[in-house]
mmCIF file of C-alpha atoms in Angstrom:
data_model
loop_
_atom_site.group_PDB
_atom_site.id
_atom_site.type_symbol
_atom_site.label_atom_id
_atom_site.label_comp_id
_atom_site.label_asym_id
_atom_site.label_seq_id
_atom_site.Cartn_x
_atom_site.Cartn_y
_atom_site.Cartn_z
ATOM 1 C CA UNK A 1 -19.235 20.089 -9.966
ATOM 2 C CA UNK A 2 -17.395 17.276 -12.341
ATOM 3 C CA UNK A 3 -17.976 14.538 -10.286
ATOM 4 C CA UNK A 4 -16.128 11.551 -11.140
ATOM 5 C CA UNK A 5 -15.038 13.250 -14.266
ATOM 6 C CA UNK A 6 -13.531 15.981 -12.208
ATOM 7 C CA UNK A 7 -12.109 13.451 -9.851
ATOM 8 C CA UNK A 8 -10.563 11.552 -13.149
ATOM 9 C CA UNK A 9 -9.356 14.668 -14.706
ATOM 10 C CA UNK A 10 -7.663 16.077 -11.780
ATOM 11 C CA UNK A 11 -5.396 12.783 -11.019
ATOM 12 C CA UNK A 12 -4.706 13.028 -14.976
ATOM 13 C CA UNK A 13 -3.634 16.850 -14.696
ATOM 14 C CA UNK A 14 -1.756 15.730 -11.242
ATOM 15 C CA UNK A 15 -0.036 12.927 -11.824
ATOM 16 C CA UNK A 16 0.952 14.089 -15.849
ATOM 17 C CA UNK A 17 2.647 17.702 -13.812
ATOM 18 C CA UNK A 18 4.453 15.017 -11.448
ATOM 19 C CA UNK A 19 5.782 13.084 -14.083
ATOM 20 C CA UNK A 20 7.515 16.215 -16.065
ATOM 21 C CA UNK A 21 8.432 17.381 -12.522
ATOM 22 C CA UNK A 22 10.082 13.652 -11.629
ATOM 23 C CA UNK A 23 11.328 14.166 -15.618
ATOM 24 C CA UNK A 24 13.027 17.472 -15.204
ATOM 25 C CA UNK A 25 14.792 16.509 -12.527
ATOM 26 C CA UNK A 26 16.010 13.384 -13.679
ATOM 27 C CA UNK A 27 17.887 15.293 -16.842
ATOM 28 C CA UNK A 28 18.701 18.626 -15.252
ATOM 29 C CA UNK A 29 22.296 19.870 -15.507
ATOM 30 C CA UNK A 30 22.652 18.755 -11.537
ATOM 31 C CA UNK A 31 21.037 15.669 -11.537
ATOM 32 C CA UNK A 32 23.171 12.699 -10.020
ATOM 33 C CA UNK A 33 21.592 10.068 -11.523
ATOM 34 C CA UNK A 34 21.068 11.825 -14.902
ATOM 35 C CA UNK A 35 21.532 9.262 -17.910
ATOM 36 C CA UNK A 36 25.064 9.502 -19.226
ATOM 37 C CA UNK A 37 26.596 11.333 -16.270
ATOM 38 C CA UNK A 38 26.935 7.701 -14.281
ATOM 39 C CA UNK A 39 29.544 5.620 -15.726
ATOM 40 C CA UNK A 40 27.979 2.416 -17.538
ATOM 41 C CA UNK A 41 24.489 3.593 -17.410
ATOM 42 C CA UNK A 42 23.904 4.098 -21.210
ATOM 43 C CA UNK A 43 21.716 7.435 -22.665
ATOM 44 C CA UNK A 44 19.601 4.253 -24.534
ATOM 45 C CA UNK A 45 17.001 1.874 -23.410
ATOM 46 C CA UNK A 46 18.122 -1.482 -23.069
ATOM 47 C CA UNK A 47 15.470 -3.366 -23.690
ATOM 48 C CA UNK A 48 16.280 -6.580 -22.375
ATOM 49 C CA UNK A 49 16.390 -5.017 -18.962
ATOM 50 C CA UNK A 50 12.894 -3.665 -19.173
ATOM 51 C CA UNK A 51 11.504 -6.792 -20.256
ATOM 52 C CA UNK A 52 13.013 -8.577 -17.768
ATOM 53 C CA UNK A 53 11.309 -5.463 -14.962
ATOM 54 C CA UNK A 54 7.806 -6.318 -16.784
ATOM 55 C CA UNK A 55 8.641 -9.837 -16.527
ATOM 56 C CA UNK A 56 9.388 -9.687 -12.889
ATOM 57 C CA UNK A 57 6.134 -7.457 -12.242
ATOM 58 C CA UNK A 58 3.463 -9.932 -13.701
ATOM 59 C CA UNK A 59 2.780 -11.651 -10.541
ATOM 60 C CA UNK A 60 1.879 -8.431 -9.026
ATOM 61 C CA UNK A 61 -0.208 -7.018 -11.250
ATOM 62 C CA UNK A 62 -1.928 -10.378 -11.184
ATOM 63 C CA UNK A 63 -2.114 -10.027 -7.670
ATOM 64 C CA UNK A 64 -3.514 -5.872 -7.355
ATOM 65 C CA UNK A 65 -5.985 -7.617 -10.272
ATOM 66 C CA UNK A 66 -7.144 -9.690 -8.413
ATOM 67 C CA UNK A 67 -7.453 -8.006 -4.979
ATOM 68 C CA UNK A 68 -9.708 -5.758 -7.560
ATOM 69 C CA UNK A 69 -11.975 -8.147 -8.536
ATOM 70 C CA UNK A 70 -12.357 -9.908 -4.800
ATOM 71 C CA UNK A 71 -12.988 -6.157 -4.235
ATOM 72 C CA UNK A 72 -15.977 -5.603 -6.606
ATOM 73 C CA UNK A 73 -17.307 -9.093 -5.954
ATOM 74 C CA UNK A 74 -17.185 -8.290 -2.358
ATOM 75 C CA UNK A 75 -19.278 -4.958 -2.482
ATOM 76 C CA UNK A 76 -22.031 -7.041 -4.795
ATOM 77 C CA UNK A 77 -22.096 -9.512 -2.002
ATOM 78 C CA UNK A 78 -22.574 -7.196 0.809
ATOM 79 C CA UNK A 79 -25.420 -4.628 -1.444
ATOM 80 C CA UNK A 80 -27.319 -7.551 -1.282
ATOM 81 C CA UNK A 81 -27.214 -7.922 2.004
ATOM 82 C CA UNK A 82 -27.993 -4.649 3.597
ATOM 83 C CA UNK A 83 -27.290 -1.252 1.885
ATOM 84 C CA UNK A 84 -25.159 0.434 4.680
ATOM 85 C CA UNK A 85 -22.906 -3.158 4.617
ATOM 86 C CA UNK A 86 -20.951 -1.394 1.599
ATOM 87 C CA UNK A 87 -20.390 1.661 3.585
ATOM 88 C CA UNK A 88 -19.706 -0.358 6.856
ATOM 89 C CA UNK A 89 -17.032 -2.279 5.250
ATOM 90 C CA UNK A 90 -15.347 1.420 3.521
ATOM 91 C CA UNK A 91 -15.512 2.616 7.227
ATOM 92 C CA UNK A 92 -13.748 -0.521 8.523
ATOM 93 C CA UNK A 93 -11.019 -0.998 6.296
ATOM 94 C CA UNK A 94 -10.466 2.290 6.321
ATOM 95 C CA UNK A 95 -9.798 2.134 10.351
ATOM 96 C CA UNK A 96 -7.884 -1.250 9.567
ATOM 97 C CA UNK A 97 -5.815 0.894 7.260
ATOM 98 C CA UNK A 98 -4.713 2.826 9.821
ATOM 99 C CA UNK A 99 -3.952 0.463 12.775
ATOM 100 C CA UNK A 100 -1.760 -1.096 9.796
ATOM 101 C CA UNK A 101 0.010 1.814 9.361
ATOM 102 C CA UNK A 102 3.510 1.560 12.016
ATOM 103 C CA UNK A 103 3.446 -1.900 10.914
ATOM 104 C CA UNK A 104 3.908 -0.929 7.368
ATOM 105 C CA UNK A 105 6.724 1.659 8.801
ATOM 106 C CA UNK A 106 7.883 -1.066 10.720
ATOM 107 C CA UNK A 107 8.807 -3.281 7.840
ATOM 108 C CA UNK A 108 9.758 -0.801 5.543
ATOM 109 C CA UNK A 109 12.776 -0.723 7.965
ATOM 110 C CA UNK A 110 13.382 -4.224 8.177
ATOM 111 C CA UNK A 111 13.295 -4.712 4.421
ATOM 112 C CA UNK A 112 16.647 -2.761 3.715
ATOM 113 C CA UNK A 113 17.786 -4.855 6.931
ATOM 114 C CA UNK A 114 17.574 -8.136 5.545
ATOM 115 C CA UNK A 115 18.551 -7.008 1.973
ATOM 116 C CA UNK A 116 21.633 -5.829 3.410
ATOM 117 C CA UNK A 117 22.717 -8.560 5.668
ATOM 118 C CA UNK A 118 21.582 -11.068 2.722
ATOM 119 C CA UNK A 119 24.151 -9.330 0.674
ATOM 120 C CA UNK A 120 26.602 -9.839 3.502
ATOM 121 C CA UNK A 121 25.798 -13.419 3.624
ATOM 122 C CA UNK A 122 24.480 -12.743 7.220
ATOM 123 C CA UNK A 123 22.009 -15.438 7.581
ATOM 124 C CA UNK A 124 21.537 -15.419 11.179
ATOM 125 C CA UNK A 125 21.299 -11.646 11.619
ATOM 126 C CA UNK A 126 18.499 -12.128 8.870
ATOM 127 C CA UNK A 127 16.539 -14.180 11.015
ATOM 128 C CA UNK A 128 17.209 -11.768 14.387
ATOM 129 C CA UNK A 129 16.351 -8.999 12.341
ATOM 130 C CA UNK A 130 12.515 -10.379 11.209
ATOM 131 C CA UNK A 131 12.047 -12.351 14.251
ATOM 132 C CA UNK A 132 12.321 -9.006 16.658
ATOM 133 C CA UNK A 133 10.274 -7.254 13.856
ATOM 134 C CA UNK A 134 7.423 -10.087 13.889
ATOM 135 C CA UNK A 135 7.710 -10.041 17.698
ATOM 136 C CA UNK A 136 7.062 -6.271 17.481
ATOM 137 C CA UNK A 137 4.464 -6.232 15.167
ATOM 138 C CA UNK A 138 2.664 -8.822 17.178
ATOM 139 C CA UNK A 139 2.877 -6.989 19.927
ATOM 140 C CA UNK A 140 1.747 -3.608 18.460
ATOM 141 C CA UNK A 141 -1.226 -4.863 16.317
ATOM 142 C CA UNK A 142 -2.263 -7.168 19.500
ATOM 143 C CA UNK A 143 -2.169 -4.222 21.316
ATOM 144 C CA UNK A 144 -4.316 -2.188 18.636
ATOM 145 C CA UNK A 145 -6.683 -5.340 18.344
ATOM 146 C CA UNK A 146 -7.678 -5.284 22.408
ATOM 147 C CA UNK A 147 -8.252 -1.825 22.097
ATOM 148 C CA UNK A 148 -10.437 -1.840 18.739
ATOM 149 C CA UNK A 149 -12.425 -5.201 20.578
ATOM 150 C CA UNK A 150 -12.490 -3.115 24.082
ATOM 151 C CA UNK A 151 -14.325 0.331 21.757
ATOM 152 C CA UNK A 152 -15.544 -0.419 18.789
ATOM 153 C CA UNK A 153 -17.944 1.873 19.033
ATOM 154 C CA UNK A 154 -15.731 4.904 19.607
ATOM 155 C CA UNK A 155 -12.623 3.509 16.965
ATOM 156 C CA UNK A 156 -16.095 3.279 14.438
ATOM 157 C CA UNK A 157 -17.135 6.609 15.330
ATOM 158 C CA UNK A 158 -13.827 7.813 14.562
ATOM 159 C CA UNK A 159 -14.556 7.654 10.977
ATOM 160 C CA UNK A 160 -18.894 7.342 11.088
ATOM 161 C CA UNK A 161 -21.090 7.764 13.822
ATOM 162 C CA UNK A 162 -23.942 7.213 11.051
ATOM 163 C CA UNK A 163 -26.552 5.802 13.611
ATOM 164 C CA UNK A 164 -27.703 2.967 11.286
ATOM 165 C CA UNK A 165 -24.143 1.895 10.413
ATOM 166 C CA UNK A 166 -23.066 2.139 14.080
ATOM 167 C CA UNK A 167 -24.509 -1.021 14.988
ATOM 168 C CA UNK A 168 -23.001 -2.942 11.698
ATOM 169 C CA UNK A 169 -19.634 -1.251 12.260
ATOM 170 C CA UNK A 170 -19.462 -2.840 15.774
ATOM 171 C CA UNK A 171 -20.219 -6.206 14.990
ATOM 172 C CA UNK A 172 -17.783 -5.966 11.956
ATOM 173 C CA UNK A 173 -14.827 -4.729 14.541
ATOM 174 C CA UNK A 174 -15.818 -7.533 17.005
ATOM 175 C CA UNK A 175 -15.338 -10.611 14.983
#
């Protein structure tokens, strides 16, 4: 009965036991990776190196900052509009969400892929590798596109049959 102050408190409470957890294991007697126990990886910070991480992370955080603020402008934008056009657009990116999903998987493959046969200085199995996974994805989110135009009102439903958002949710999943 907390509300969002539950909500708050219990990613706090979560995420704080995961990061002892993740800590634990990292310096337990077993660990592989355990600072000191790997040959040139130093017990200290090295500052320079983290720096150079932050550095290296500015565009995206710029970028999730962003996609924040579209987000909240967005919702403004669309409560003006209609009230259920907030809820219509949770439903739908929600259900774009998950048609996304095997592409995700897909390139979470390919990344290692490339990275690898960059290292190799394998240029032209760089380019087989993401052409076949664009081809694919094409193919798998065209696939997932003619079936969401063919039902929207069932691939909607899935996730609201709210009779007044129905309507909304279709149209959305049509254009």
């Amino acid at each position: 009965h907390m509300g969002v102050r539950g909500s708050a408190l219990g990613t706090l409470i979560t995420r704080t036991l995961m990061t002892a957890a993740l800590l634990a294991q990292l310096w337990a007697p077993h660990s592989e990776v355990r600072p000191g126990r790997i040959p040139g990886l130093p017990l200290f910070l090295r500052w320079s190196v983290i720096r150079d991480i932050y550095w290296i992370g500015i565009p995206v955080s710029v970028g999730t900052l962003s996609m924040a603020a579209a987000g909240l402008f967005t919702n403004k934008l669309l409560m003006s509009l209609n009230p259920f056009s907030v809820g219509v657009m949770g439903v739908a990116m929600r259900l774009e969400g998950f048609a996304f999903t095997p592409v995700f998987g897909l390139f979470s493959a390919v990344v290692p892929m490339v990275g690898y046969n960059l290292g190799a200085c394998q240029y032209e199995r760089c380019k087989k590798v993401i052409w076949a996974a664009a081809g694919m994805a094409s193919v798998l989110m065209g696939a997932v596109g003619a079936l969401v135009l063919a039902f929207p009102a069932f691939f909607f439903g899935l996730f609201n049959s709210d009779p007044q958002m129905l309507p909304l949710g279709v149209q959305y999943l049509r254009i």
